[in-house]
Short mmCIF file of C-alpha atoms in Angstrom, two decimals:
data_model
loop_
_atom_site.label_atom_id
_atom_site.label_comp_id
_atom_site.label_asym_id
_atom_site.label_seq_id
_atom_site.Cartn_x
_atom_site.Cartn_y
_atom_site.Cartn_z
CA MET T 28 29.66 -33.44 -33.86
CA VAL T 29 31.27 -35.39 -30.99
CA THR T 30 34.43 -33.34 -31.41
CA ALA T 31 32.42 -30.12 -31.39
CA VAL T 32 30.68 -31.10 -28.11
CA ARG T 33 34.02 -32.17 -26.62
CA ASN T 34 35.60 -28.88 -27.63
CA TRP T 35 32.66 -26.94 -26.20
CA PHE T 36 33.12 -28.62 -22.81
CA SER T 37 36.94 -28.52 -22.82
CA GLU T 38 36.80 -24.74 -23.34
CA ARG T 39 34.53 -24.37 -20.34
CA LEU T 40 36.07 -27.09 -18.15
CA PRO T 41 39.77 -26.80 -18.92
CA ILE T 42 40.92 -30.09 -17.38
CA SER T 43 42.23 -33.11 -19.23
CA GLY T 44 41.73 -36.81 -18.57
CA VAL T 45 45.40 -37.07 -17.68
CA GLN T 46 45.02 -34.37 -15.02
CA ILE T 47 41.99 -36.15 -13.53
CA ALA T 48 43.95 -39.41 -13.49
CA GLU T 49 46.84 -37.66 -11.70
CA LEU T 50 44.45 -36.24 -9.11
CA THR T 51 42.69 -39.51 -8.33
CA ASN T 52 45.35 -42.11 -8.99
CA GLU T 53 47.17 -41.73 -5.74
CA PRO T 54 49.15 -44.91 -5.10
CA VAL T 55 47.51 -46.86 -2.29
CA PRO T 56 49.57 -49.05 0.07
CA ASN T 57 49.07 -52.79 -0.35
CA HIS T 58 47.63 -53.35 3.11
CA LEU T 59 44.45 -51.60 1.97
CA LYS T 60 43.55 -54.76 0.07
CA ARG T 61 42.61 -56.12 3.50
CA TRP T 62 39.03 -55.08 4.26
CA TRP T 63 39.59 -54.05 7.90
CA PHE T 64 41.86 -51.27 6.68
CA CYS T 65 38.92 -49.86 4.71
CA LEU T 66 36.83 -49.10 7.81
CA GLY T 67 37.39 -45.36 7.36
CA GLY T 68 35.49 -45.32 4.08
CA THR T 69 32.59 -47.26 5.62
CA PRO T 70 31.29 -44.50 7.93
CA ALA T 71 31.79 -42.00 5.09
CA TYR T 72 29.58 -44.11 2.83
CA LEU T 73 27.00 -44.52 5.61
CA PHE T 74 27.10 -40.75 6.20
CA VAL T 75 25.99 -40.24 2.60
CA VAL T 76 23.19 -42.78 3.15
CA GLN T 77 22.16 -40.78 6.24
CA ILE T 78 22.07 -37.51 4.33
CA VAL T 79 19.91 -38.98 1.55
CA THR T 80 17.47 -40.81 3.86
CA GLY T 81 17.49 -37.88 6.33
CA ILE T 82 16.43 -35.43 3.61
CA LEU T 83 13.64 -37.82 2.61
CA LEU T 84 12.41 -38.15 6.22
CA ALA T 85 12.48 -34.35 6.66
CA PHE T 86 9.74 -34.07 4.01
CA TYR T 87 7.28 -35.52 6.55
CA TYR T 88 8.80 -34.91 10.00
CA GLN T 89 7.32 -32.05 12.04
CA PRO T 90 9.62 -30.96 14.90
CA ALA T 91 7.21 -29.87 17.63
CA PRO T 92 6.18 -31.75 20.79
CA SER T 93 2.54 -31.84 19.69
CA THR T 94 3.29 -33.16 16.18
CA ALA T 95 6.65 -34.99 16.20
CA TYR T 96 5.44 -38.38 17.43
CA GLU T 97 2.40 -38.39 15.13
CA SER T 98 4.52 -37.42 12.11
CA ILE T 99 6.88 -40.34 12.80
CA ARG T 100 3.87 -42.62 13.14
CA THR T 101 2.70 -41.33 9.74
CA ILE T 102 6.12 -41.96 8.21
CA THR T 103 6.24 -45.47 9.68
CA HIS T 104 2.70 -46.61 8.96
CA ASP T 105 1.14 -44.43 6.24
CA VAL T 106 3.75 -43.07 3.86
CA SER T 107 4.69 -45.47 1.03
CA TYR T 108 7.96 -47.16 2.00
CA GLY T 109 8.22 -44.77 4.94
CA TRP T 110 9.00 -47.70 7.24
CA TYR T 111 11.83 -48.71 4.89
CA ILE T 112 13.45 -45.26 4.66
CA ARG T 113 13.17 -44.74 8.42
CA SER T 114 14.57 -48.21 9.14
CA ILE T 115 17.49 -47.66 6.74
CA HIS T 116 18.19 -44.33 8.52
CA LYS T 117 18.14 -46.00 11.92
CA TRP T 118 20.25 -49.02 10.93
CA ALA T 119 22.75 -46.90 9.00
CA ALA T 120 23.17 -44.79 12.16
CA THR T 121 23.84 -47.92 14.20
CA LEU T 122 26.33 -49.28 11.65
CA MET T 123 27.96 -45.86 11.26
CA ILE T 124 28.68 -45.59 14.96
CA ALA T 125 29.97 -49.18 15.05
CA ALA T 126 32.18 -48.48 12.00
CA VAL T 127 33.56 -45.27 13.48
CA ILE T 128 34.46 -47.09 16.72
CA LEU T 129 36.08 -49.98 14.80
CA HIS T 130 37.95 -47.53 12.53
CA GLN T 131 39.28 -45.70 15.58
CA MET T 132 40.35 -48.99 17.19
CA ARG T 133 42.18 -49.99 14.00
CA ILE T 134 43.98 -46.64 13.90
CA TYR T 135 44.83 -46.95 17.58
CA PHE T 136 46.15 -50.50 17.61
CA THR T 137 48.22 -50.07 14.44
CA GLY T 138 49.70 -46.83 15.83
CA ALA T 139 48.57 -44.87 12.77
CA TYR T 140 47.94 -41.79 14.95
CA ARG T 141 51.63 -41.31 15.71
CA LYS T 142 53.82 -38.48 14.45
CA PRO T 143 53.12 -36.76 12.07
CA ARG T 144 49.45 -37.74 12.16
CA GLU T 145 48.50 -36.39 15.60
CA LEU T 146 46.31 -33.61 14.22
CA ASN T 147 44.31 -35.97 12.05
CA TRP T 148 43.66 -38.18 15.11
CA MET T 149 42.25 -35.08 16.84
CA VAL T 150 40.06 -34.27 13.81
CA GLY T 151 38.92 -37.91 13.97
CA MET T 152 38.06 -37.48 17.66
CA CYS T 153 35.92 -34.45 16.74
CA LEU T 154 34.18 -36.62 14.14
CA LEU T 155 33.59 -39.34 16.75
CA LEU T 156 32.00 -36.83 19.16
CA CYS T 157 29.89 -35.36 16.33
CA THR T 158 28.76 -38.86 15.33
CA LEU T 159 27.69 -39.68 18.90
CA THR T 160 25.92 -36.32 19.25
CA ILE T 161 24.12 -36.65 15.93
CA GLY T 162 23.05 -40.15 17.01
CA PHE T 163 21.74 -38.76 20.29
CA THR T 164 19.88 -35.83 18.71
CA GLY T 165 18.48 -38.29 16.16
CA TYR T 166 16.71 -40.50 18.65
CA SER T 167 15.62 -37.43 20.60
CA LEU T 168 13.53 -36.35 17.60
CA VAL T 169 11.20 -39.37 17.73
CA PHE T 170 9.60 -37.94 20.90
CA GLU T 171 9.04 -41.32 22.46
CA GLN T 172 9.76 -41.92 26.14
CA LEU T 173 13.44 -42.64 25.48
CA SER T 174 13.76 -39.42 23.46
CA TYR T 175 12.32 -37.23 26.18
CA TRP T 176 14.12 -38.74 29.15
CA GLY T 177 17.38 -39.08 27.20
CA ALA T 178 17.28 -35.37 26.41
CA THR T 179 16.40 -34.50 30.02
CA VAL T 180 19.29 -36.57 31.36
CA ALA T 181 21.73 -35.13 28.79
CA ALA T 182 20.72 -31.57 29.63
CA ASN T 183 21.19 -32.25 33.33
CA ILE T 184 24.59 -33.78 32.59
CA CYS T 185 25.46 -30.40 31.04
CA ASP T 186 24.17 -28.80 34.23
CA THR T 187 26.64 -30.85 36.30
CA VAL T 188 29.64 -29.49 34.39
CA PRO T 189 31.41 -26.93 36.58
CA PHE T 190 31.22 -23.22 35.63
CA ALA T 191 29.57 -23.17 32.17
CA GLY T 192 27.16 -26.08 32.71
CA VAL T 193 23.99 -24.09 33.42
CA PHE T 194 24.60 -21.87 30.39
CA PHE T 195 24.90 -24.86 28.04
CA LYS T 196 21.90 -26.60 29.57
CA ARG T 197 19.72 -23.53 28.98
CA LEU T 198 21.12 -23.15 25.48
CA LEU T 199 20.42 -26.81 24.65
CA LEU T 200 16.90 -26.90 26.05
CA ALA T 201 15.95 -23.30 25.20
CA GLY T 202 14.95 -22.91 28.84
CA ASP T 203 15.40 -24.39 32.31
CA SER T 204 13.66 -27.62 31.39
CA TYR T 205 12.32 -29.41 28.32
CA ASN T 206 9.78 -27.07 26.70
CA SER T 207 8.01 -26.46 23.41
CA GLN T 208 11.13 -24.90 21.86
CA THR T 209 13.47 -27.75 22.74
CA LEU T 210 12.60 -30.15 19.93
CA PRO T 211 13.21 -27.63 17.09
CA ARG T 212 16.71 -27.11 18.53
CA PHE T 213 17.46 -30.81 18.44
CA PHE T 214 16.14 -30.93 14.88
CA ILE T 215 18.31 -28.05 13.67
CA LEU T 216 21.35 -29.56 15.40
CA HIS T 217 20.63 -32.98 13.92
CA ALA T 218 19.66 -31.96 10.39
CA ALA T 219 21.74 -28.83 9.72
CA VAL T 220 24.44 -27.82 12.20
CA LEU T 221 26.06 -31.20 12.89
CA PRO T 222 25.98 -32.47 9.28
CA ALA T 223 27.56 -29.19 8.10
CA VAL T 224 30.26 -29.42 10.78
CA MET T 225 30.87 -33.08 9.93
CA ILE T 226 31.23 -32.36 6.21
CA GLY T 227 33.82 -29.69 7.07
CA LEU T 228 35.67 -32.07 9.39
CA LEU T 229 35.57 -34.86 6.79
CA VAL T 230 37.12 -32.56 4.18
CA VAL T 231 39.93 -31.71 6.62
CA HIS T 232 40.28 -35.39 7.68
CA VAL T 233 40.60 -36.68 4.10
CA GLY T 234 42.64 -33.61 3.07
CA ILE T 235 45.27 -34.27 5.74
CA LEU T 236 45.23 -37.97 4.79
CA ARG T 237 45.92 -37.08 1.14
CA LEU T 238 48.67 -34.62 2.09
CA GLN T 239 50.47 -37.05 4.36
CA GLY T 240 49.65 -40.23 2.50
CA ILE T 241 48.30 -43.34 4.14
CA THR T 242 50.42 -44.98 6.83
CA GLU T 243 52.34 -47.83 5.20
CA PHE T 244 52.52 -51.22 6.81
CA ARG T 245 54.48 -54.26 5.71
CA PHE T 246 53.42 -57.64 6.87
CA GLU T 247 55.91 -60.31 7.93
CA ASN T 248 55.00 -62.84 5.25
CA GLU T 249 55.27 -60.36 2.35
CA PRO T 250 58.18 -60.89 -0.09
CA ASP T 251 60.52 -57.88 -0.32
CA ASP T 252 60.21 -57.56 -4.09
CA LYS T 253 56.41 -57.28 -4.00
CA PRO T 254 55.17 -53.85 -5.24
CA GLN T 255 54.31 -51.75 -2.21
CA THR T 256 51.41 -49.86 -3.72
CA PHE T 257 48.53 -50.27 -6.15
CA ASN T 258 46.34 -47.75 -7.97
CA PHE T 259 43.51 -45.91 -6.27
CA PHE T 260 41.54 -45.84 -9.51
CA PRO T 261 40.16 -48.28 -10.48
CA ASP T 262 41.55 -50.93 -8.04
CA HIS T 263 40.81 -49.36 -4.66
CA PHE T 264 37.76 -47.54 -6.01
CA TYR T 265 36.26 -50.95 -6.86
CA THR T 266 36.98 -52.19 -3.33
CA GLU T 267 35.08 -49.19 -1.94
CA LEU T 268 32.23 -49.76 -4.42
CA THR T 269 32.03 -53.40 -3.32
CA ILE T 270 31.94 -52.39 0.35
CA GLY T 271 29.19 -49.86 -0.51
CA LEU T 272 27.12 -52.54 -2.24
CA ILE T 273 27.55 -55.01 0.61
CA LEU T 274 26.50 -52.29 3.08
CA MET T 275 23.42 -51.45 1.01
CA ILE T 276 22.39 -55.12 0.95
CA LEU T 277 23.05 -55.43 4.68
CA LEU T 278 21.04 -52.27 5.42
CA SER T 279 18.17 -53.46 3.25
CA VAL T 280 18.09 -56.87 4.95
CA LEU T 281 18.23 -55.31 8.44
CA ALA T 282 15.52 -52.76 7.58
CA THR T 283 13.26 -55.47 6.20
CA VAL T 284 13.84 -58.18 8.79
CA LEU T 285 14.11 -55.86 11.80
CA PRO T 286 12.16 -52.72 10.87
CA VAL T 287 12.12 -49.86 13.37
CA ASP T 288 8.92 -49.34 15.33
CA LEU T 289 7.75 -46.71 17.79
CA GLY T 290 7.99 -46.84 21.58
CA PRO T 291 5.44 -45.20 23.89
CA LYS T 292 4.97 -41.46 23.38
CA ALA T 293 6.94 -39.12 25.64
CA ASP T 294 5.30 -38.52 29.00
CA PRO T 295 7.02 -35.74 30.97
CA LEU T 296 5.29 -36.89 34.17
CA THR T 297 6.37 -40.56 34.16
CA THR T 298 9.83 -42.04 33.70
CA PRO T 299 9.37 -45.66 32.57
CA GLU T 300 10.30 -48.35 35.08
CA VAL T 301 13.06 -49.63 32.78
CA ILE T 302 14.81 -47.06 30.63
CA LYS T 303 18.05 -47.29 28.69
CA PRO T 304 19.64 -45.15 26.00
CA GLU T 305 20.83 -46.52 22.65
CA TRP T 306 23.60 -49.14 22.99
CA TRP T 307 26.44 -46.73 22.21
CA PHE T 308 25.69 -44.79 25.39
CA TYR T 309 25.50 -47.88 27.64
CA VAL T 310 29.05 -47.20 28.83
CA SER T 311 28.28 -43.67 30.00
CA PHE T 312 24.92 -44.76 31.40
CA ARG T 313 26.58 -47.44 33.57
CA TRP T 314 29.34 -44.98 34.53
CA LEU T 315 26.67 -42.54 35.73
CA LYS T 316 25.12 -45.26 37.88
CA LEU T 317 28.47 -46.19 39.43
CA PHE T 318 29.61 -42.75 40.58
CA SER T 319 28.17 -39.51 41.91
CA GLY T 320 26.96 -37.05 39.25
CA THR T 321 29.81 -34.53 39.27
CA PHE T 322 32.53 -37.18 39.49
CA ALA T 323 31.01 -39.24 36.67
CA VAL T 324 30.72 -36.23 34.37
CA VAL T 325 34.12 -34.72 35.17
CA SER T 326 35.88 -38.11 34.88
CA SER T 327 34.16 -38.77 31.52
CA GLY T 328 35.35 -35.37 30.31
CA PHE T 329 38.86 -36.20 31.47
CA ILE T 330 38.83 -39.54 29.61
CA VAL T 331 37.71 -37.79 26.40
CA PHE T 332 40.46 -35.19 26.88
CA VAL T 333 43.08 -37.93 27.30
CA MET T 334 41.78 -39.60 24.13
CA PHE T 335 42.12 -36.27 22.29
CA VAL T 336 45.75 -35.71 23.27
CA TRP T 337 46.70 -39.41 23.31
CA PRO T 338 49.19 -39.15 20.40
CA PHE T 339 51.23 -36.67 22.44
CA ILE T 340 50.99 -38.71 25.66
CA ASP T 341 51.98 -41.83 23.72
CA GLY T 342 54.88 -39.93 22.10
CA TRP T 343 56.12 -38.88 25.53
CA ILE T 344 55.85 -42.43 26.92
CA ARG T 345 57.74 -43.86 23.94
CA LYS T 346 60.47 -41.23 24.17
CA HIS T 347 61.03 -41.12 27.91
CA THR T 348 60.27 -44.65 29.14
CA ARG T 349 61.14 -48.14 28.03
CA TYR T 350 57.44 -49.09 27.66
CA THR T 351 57.30 -48.42 23.94
CA GLU T 352 54.26 -50.65 23.45
CA ALA T 353 52.35 -49.34 26.48
CA SER T 354 49.60 -48.02 24.17
CA VAL T 355 48.67 -51.58 23.18
CA TRP T 356 48.10 -52.66 26.78
CA ILE T 357 46.28 -49.45 27.67
CA GLY T 358 44.15 -49.96 24.57
CA ILE T 359 43.31 -53.53 25.55
CA VAL T 360 42.25 -52.37 29.04
CA GLY T 361 40.15 -49.61 27.40
CA VAL T 362 38.42 -52.04 25.04
CA PHE T 363 37.71 -54.47 27.90
CA LEU T 364 36.20 -51.59 29.94
CA LEU T 365 34.14 -50.45 26.95
CA VAL T 366 32.83 -53.92 26.17
CA GLY T 367 32.47 -54.92 29.85
CA LEU T 368 30.42 -51.88 30.87
CA THR T 369 28.30 -52.13 27.70
CA VAL T 370 27.51 -55.81 28.30
CA TRP T 371 26.84 -55.17 32.02
CA GLU T 372 24.31 -52.44 31.15
CA ALA T 373 22.75 -54.62 28.44
CA ILE T 374 22.05 -57.64 30.62
CA VAL T 375 20.63 -55.98 33.77
CA GLU T 376 17.34 -54.15 34.23
CA HIS T 377 18.67 -51.46 36.56
CA MET J 15 63.40 27.46 4.50
CA ASN J 16 64.83 24.63 2.53
CA THR J 17 62.06 22.24 1.50
CA GLU J 18 64.15 20.09 -0.72
CA VAL J 19 64.58 16.51 0.48
CA SER J 20 67.69 14.66 -0.48
CA GLU J 21 67.43 11.40 -2.48
CA SER J 22 68.72 9.26 0.35
CA GLU J 23 66.13 10.71 2.79
CA THR J 24 63.32 9.83 0.36
CA GLU J 25 64.58 6.27 0.09
CA VAL J 26 64.39 5.84 3.87
CA ALA J 27 61.13 7.76 4.38
CA GLU J 28 59.12 5.82 1.76
CA PRO J 29 59.44 2.34 3.31
CA ILE J 30 58.82 3.72 6.83
CA ARG J 31 55.70 5.55 5.67
CA ARG J 32 54.56 2.50 3.73
CA SER J 33 55.04 0.07 6.60
CA PHE J 34 53.39 2.55 9.00
CA LEU J 35 50.36 2.86 6.71
CA PHE J 36 50.29 -0.91 6.31
CA ALA J 37 50.33 -1.41 10.09
CA VAL J 38 47.60 1.19 10.62
CA SER J 39 45.38 -0.23 7.88
CA ALA J 40 45.94 -3.78 9.19
CA ALA J 41 44.99 -2.65 12.70
CA VAL J 42 41.89 -0.85 11.42
CA MET J 43 40.94 -3.92 9.37
CA ALA J 44 41.50 -6.25 12.37
CA PHE J 45 39.40 -3.95 14.56
CA GLY J 46 36.68 -3.78 11.92
CA LEU J 47 36.59 -7.55 11.45
CA THR J 48 36.59 -8.22 15.19
CA ALA J 49 33.95 -5.59 15.91
CA GLY J 50 31.77 -6.52 12.92
CA TYR J 51 31.86 -10.30 13.15
CA GLY J 52 32.14 -10.17 16.95
CA MET J 53 28.92 -8.17 17.07
CA PHE J 54 27.33 -10.72 14.76
CA ALA J 55 28.56 -13.62 16.98
CA TRP J 56 27.21 -11.86 20.08
CA LEU J 57 23.88 -11.31 18.32
CA ILE J 58 23.69 -15.03 17.42
CA GLY J 59 24.43 -15.95 21.05
CA VAL J 60 21.68 -13.68 22.35
CA PHE J 61 19.30 -14.91 19.65
CA LEU J 62 19.86 -18.55 20.63
CA TYR J 63 19.80 -18.05 24.40
CA PRO J 64 16.33 -18.71 25.88
CA PHE J 65 14.33 -15.51 26.15
CA ARG J 66 11.91 -16.43 28.91
CA GLU J 67 11.94 -18.28 32.21
CA SER J 68 9.65 -21.24 32.76
CA ALA J 69 6.19 -20.12 33.88
CA GLU J 70 5.31 -20.77 37.53
CA SER J 71 2.59 -19.41 39.79
CA TRP J 72 1.27 -19.69 43.34
CA GLN J 73 -1.70 -22.03 43.73
CA PHE J 74 -3.98 -22.56 46.72
CA LEU J 75 -3.51 -25.88 48.57
CA SER J 76 -5.42 -25.96 51.86
CA ASP J 77 -6.31 -23.99 54.95
CA LEU J 78 -4.11 -24.69 57.97
CA GLY J 79 -6.98 -25.70 60.26
CA SER J 80 -8.02 -28.70 58.22
CA PHE J 81 -4.46 -29.96 57.60
CA GLY J 82 -3.42 -31.92 60.70
CA VAL J 83 0.07 -33.00 61.71
CA GLY J 84 1.06 -36.32 60.08
CA HIS J 85 -1.49 -35.92 57.31
CA SER J 86 -0.65 -35.85 53.60
CA LEU J 87 -2.54 -34.61 50.60
CA THR J 88 -1.93 -35.30 46.92
CA TYR J 89 -2.08 -32.22 44.73
CA GLN J 90 -2.05 -32.12 40.94
CA SER J 91 -0.52 -28.99 39.42
CA PRO J 92 -2.00 -27.24 36.36
CA ALA J 93 0.87 -28.78 34.31
CA GLY J 94 -0.01 -32.26 35.57
CA GLN J 95 2.65 -32.98 38.24
CA LYS J 96 1.34 -35.02 41.18
CA ILE J 97 2.80 -33.61 44.39
CA VAL J 98 2.52 -35.09 47.88
CA VAL J 99 2.39 -32.44 50.61
CA THR J 100 2.88 -33.59 54.21
CA ARG J 101 2.54 -31.72 57.52
CA LEU J 102 5.38 -32.70 59.86
CA ALA J 103 4.94 -30.24 62.78
CA ASP J 104 2.45 -27.92 64.44
CA ALA J 105 4.39 -24.66 64.82
CA GLY J 106 2.05 -22.85 62.45
CA THR J 107 4.83 -21.82 60.10
CA VAL J 108 5.62 -22.84 56.55
CA ASP J 109 8.44 -25.09 57.86
CA ASP J 110 5.78 -27.47 59.20
CA PHE J 111 5.10 -28.61 55.65
CA ILE J 112 7.03 -30.46 53.00
CA ALA J 113 6.05 -30.67 49.32
CA LEU J 114 8.38 -33.08 47.57
CA SER J 115 9.11 -32.77 43.90
CA SER J 116 9.22 -36.05 41.98
CA VAL J 117 12.15 -34.78 39.89
CA CYS J 118 15.31 -36.71 40.78
CA PRO J 119 18.09 -34.28 41.81
CA HIS J 120 20.67 -36.48 40.04
CA LEU J 121 19.78 -36.00 36.36
CA GLY J 122 16.13 -34.99 36.29
CA CYS J 123 14.15 -38.22 35.79
CA GLN J 124 10.84 -38.79 37.60
CA VAL J 125 10.96 -40.84 40.80
CA HIS J 126 8.03 -42.99 41.84
CA TRP J 127 6.92 -44.30 45.24
CA GLU J 128 7.61 -47.99 45.89
CA SER J 129 5.27 -48.94 48.73
CA ASN J 130 6.85 -52.40 49.27
CA ASN J 131 10.29 -50.81 49.81
CA ALA J 132 8.94 -47.60 51.41
CA ARG J 133 11.09 -45.46 49.17
CA PHE J 134 11.05 -43.19 46.14
CA PHE J 135 12.97 -44.87 43.31
CA CYS J 136 14.50 -43.32 40.19
CA PRO J 137 14.63 -45.84 37.32
CA CYS J 138 17.26 -43.92 35.35
CA HIS J 139 20.33 -44.35 37.54
CA ASN J 140 19.02 -46.32 40.55
CA GLY J 141 18.71 -43.41 43.02
CA ALA J 142 16.50 -44.03 46.09
CA PHE J 143 15.02 -41.63 48.69
CA ASP J 144 13.07 -42.03 51.92
CA LYS J 145 9.61 -40.57 52.50
CA VAL J 146 10.96 -37.10 53.35
CA GLY J 147 13.26 -37.06 50.33
CA LYS J 148 16.60 -37.96 51.97
CA PRO J 149 18.88 -40.06 49.74
CA LEU J 150 19.15 -43.76 50.61
CA SER J 151 21.32 -45.17 47.82
CA GLY J 152 22.66 -44.66 44.30
CA PRO J 153 24.40 -41.56 42.91
CA PRO J 154 22.20 -39.14 44.96
CA LYS J 155 23.44 -40.84 48.17
CA ASP J 156 27.07 -40.47 46.99
CA SER J 157 26.67 -36.74 46.55
CA ASP J 158 24.05 -36.26 49.32
CA GLN J 159 21.30 -34.91 47.07
CA THR J 160 17.81 -34.76 48.55
CA LEU J 161 14.61 -34.65 46.52
CA PRO J 162 13.90 -31.01 45.71
CA GLN J 163 10.89 -29.36 47.29
CA TYR J 164 8.27 -27.03 45.89
CA ALA J 165 8.16 -23.62 47.52
CA LEU J 166 5.28 -23.15 49.98
CA GLN J 167 3.94 -20.05 51.72
CA ILE J 168 1.24 -19.23 54.25
CA LYS J 169 -1.01 -16.21 53.80
CA ASN J 170 -3.94 -15.53 56.16
CA ASP J 171 -3.79 -19.13 57.46
CA LEU J 172 -4.00 -20.48 53.93
CA LEU J 173 -1.29 -22.69 52.40
CA PHE J 174 -0.05 -21.95 48.86
CA ILE J 175 2.37 -23.82 46.59
CA GLU J 176 4.47 -22.51 43.67
CA VAL J 177 4.20 -24.86 40.66
CA PRO J 178 4.75 -24.87 36.89
CA THR J 179 1.66 -23.84 35.00
CA THR J 180 2.48 -24.80 31.43
CA SER J 181 2.64 -28.32 30.07
CA LEU J 182 4.70 -29.47 27.09
CA THR J 183 2.05 -30.46 24.60
#
């Protein structure tokens, strides 16, 4: 009987256990036993959490200015475990952004973006921008004061961009200013367009990683005769499972101890006296306060562009100058700026 | 007329004809794909681009005779915006009046009047303006952005203002 069932399946799915093992058992470099080298898998795991909890929330969420806030109130206060699912979604978003930033820092400071991995760095940059945008559109959906004014400011930032700015602002808002058709756009971007784009980018990101193999590092204290790799399955797979379990526990604790609540409902006629975006935009928010509108926006765009093409700039510096480790010092300055501006924005009212 | 083609001529003509046909069919296919999917992309763009402007209309404010120089009146638009209109001169033209919008010219937040500092203040990015809307500090000062004004017009000695008429919810 068992043989008959096995034969039935093997005729229809002509792949053997050996072939599956060959596909999954890519040798993994030893350094991946250290957890901070597994930060790339963390946002991927959290992305799956976001898709599952996001689909659940979409059963109740109603994306219109007259209904959005009330539907979130219903999710938070009336639906069974609605507060838990919403809090998991919010905390997973926070952790996902933190993990993406940490993953990018790890890649940067270990030089894993260098030739021949420049293209994958650029795909990663696209994923970073998508993650930030999906985070932004996410908190815009709640239709509390922060959602409304955040969206207004973002649309006007688009407006400041030379040449195509007005076009993109109108496209984003579905009009000259926030109107009844704006929220459905944010919802479609958040729940359909961006996740689909991110899945595509993730496939390319992991595909390139598999084609090129993971960057190999050797640490100074490692003996030369130590095997340089270990098996993906089951060894590394178990590491990822463990990280997934720890994340689930962490998310559950955060959602229970610090559940997400609702701020005041959006009021298009009153900007609150103290208003700040989510923490991951503190840097840009402070930047916008420090410089005039056009300069702040154009300079931010320039910084993002430099980040995109950094592997090529770094390659040029290493080839044509004697400052072969310049990237480390530039990175340290960048991290100090990032942390400094974030902390500055966090501790002051205005 | 001799219609016979020698064997060597056939050998040359076949590949030329084949590559010509291949090039033509590739060009037709490329044109078809570009035109077909391009049309579809254009259609998506038009579909997504907003199809109507925001609704605004002219509303009556006051007659000129009862609106003295130096006086202000607070007007609430049908969409809810509170607008302060001030008469600065007595020339009898629309330039005598100023109707300041409370929308910050920096990135669109709402300013509010701080009576203790005698200024309009924007809580988003710390922009500040004097009572006639000139920038005092913050990003609007850096790029010399004044508070926008609502359009006014005088008809038969009556003052009208153009304001949004639809609210969000």
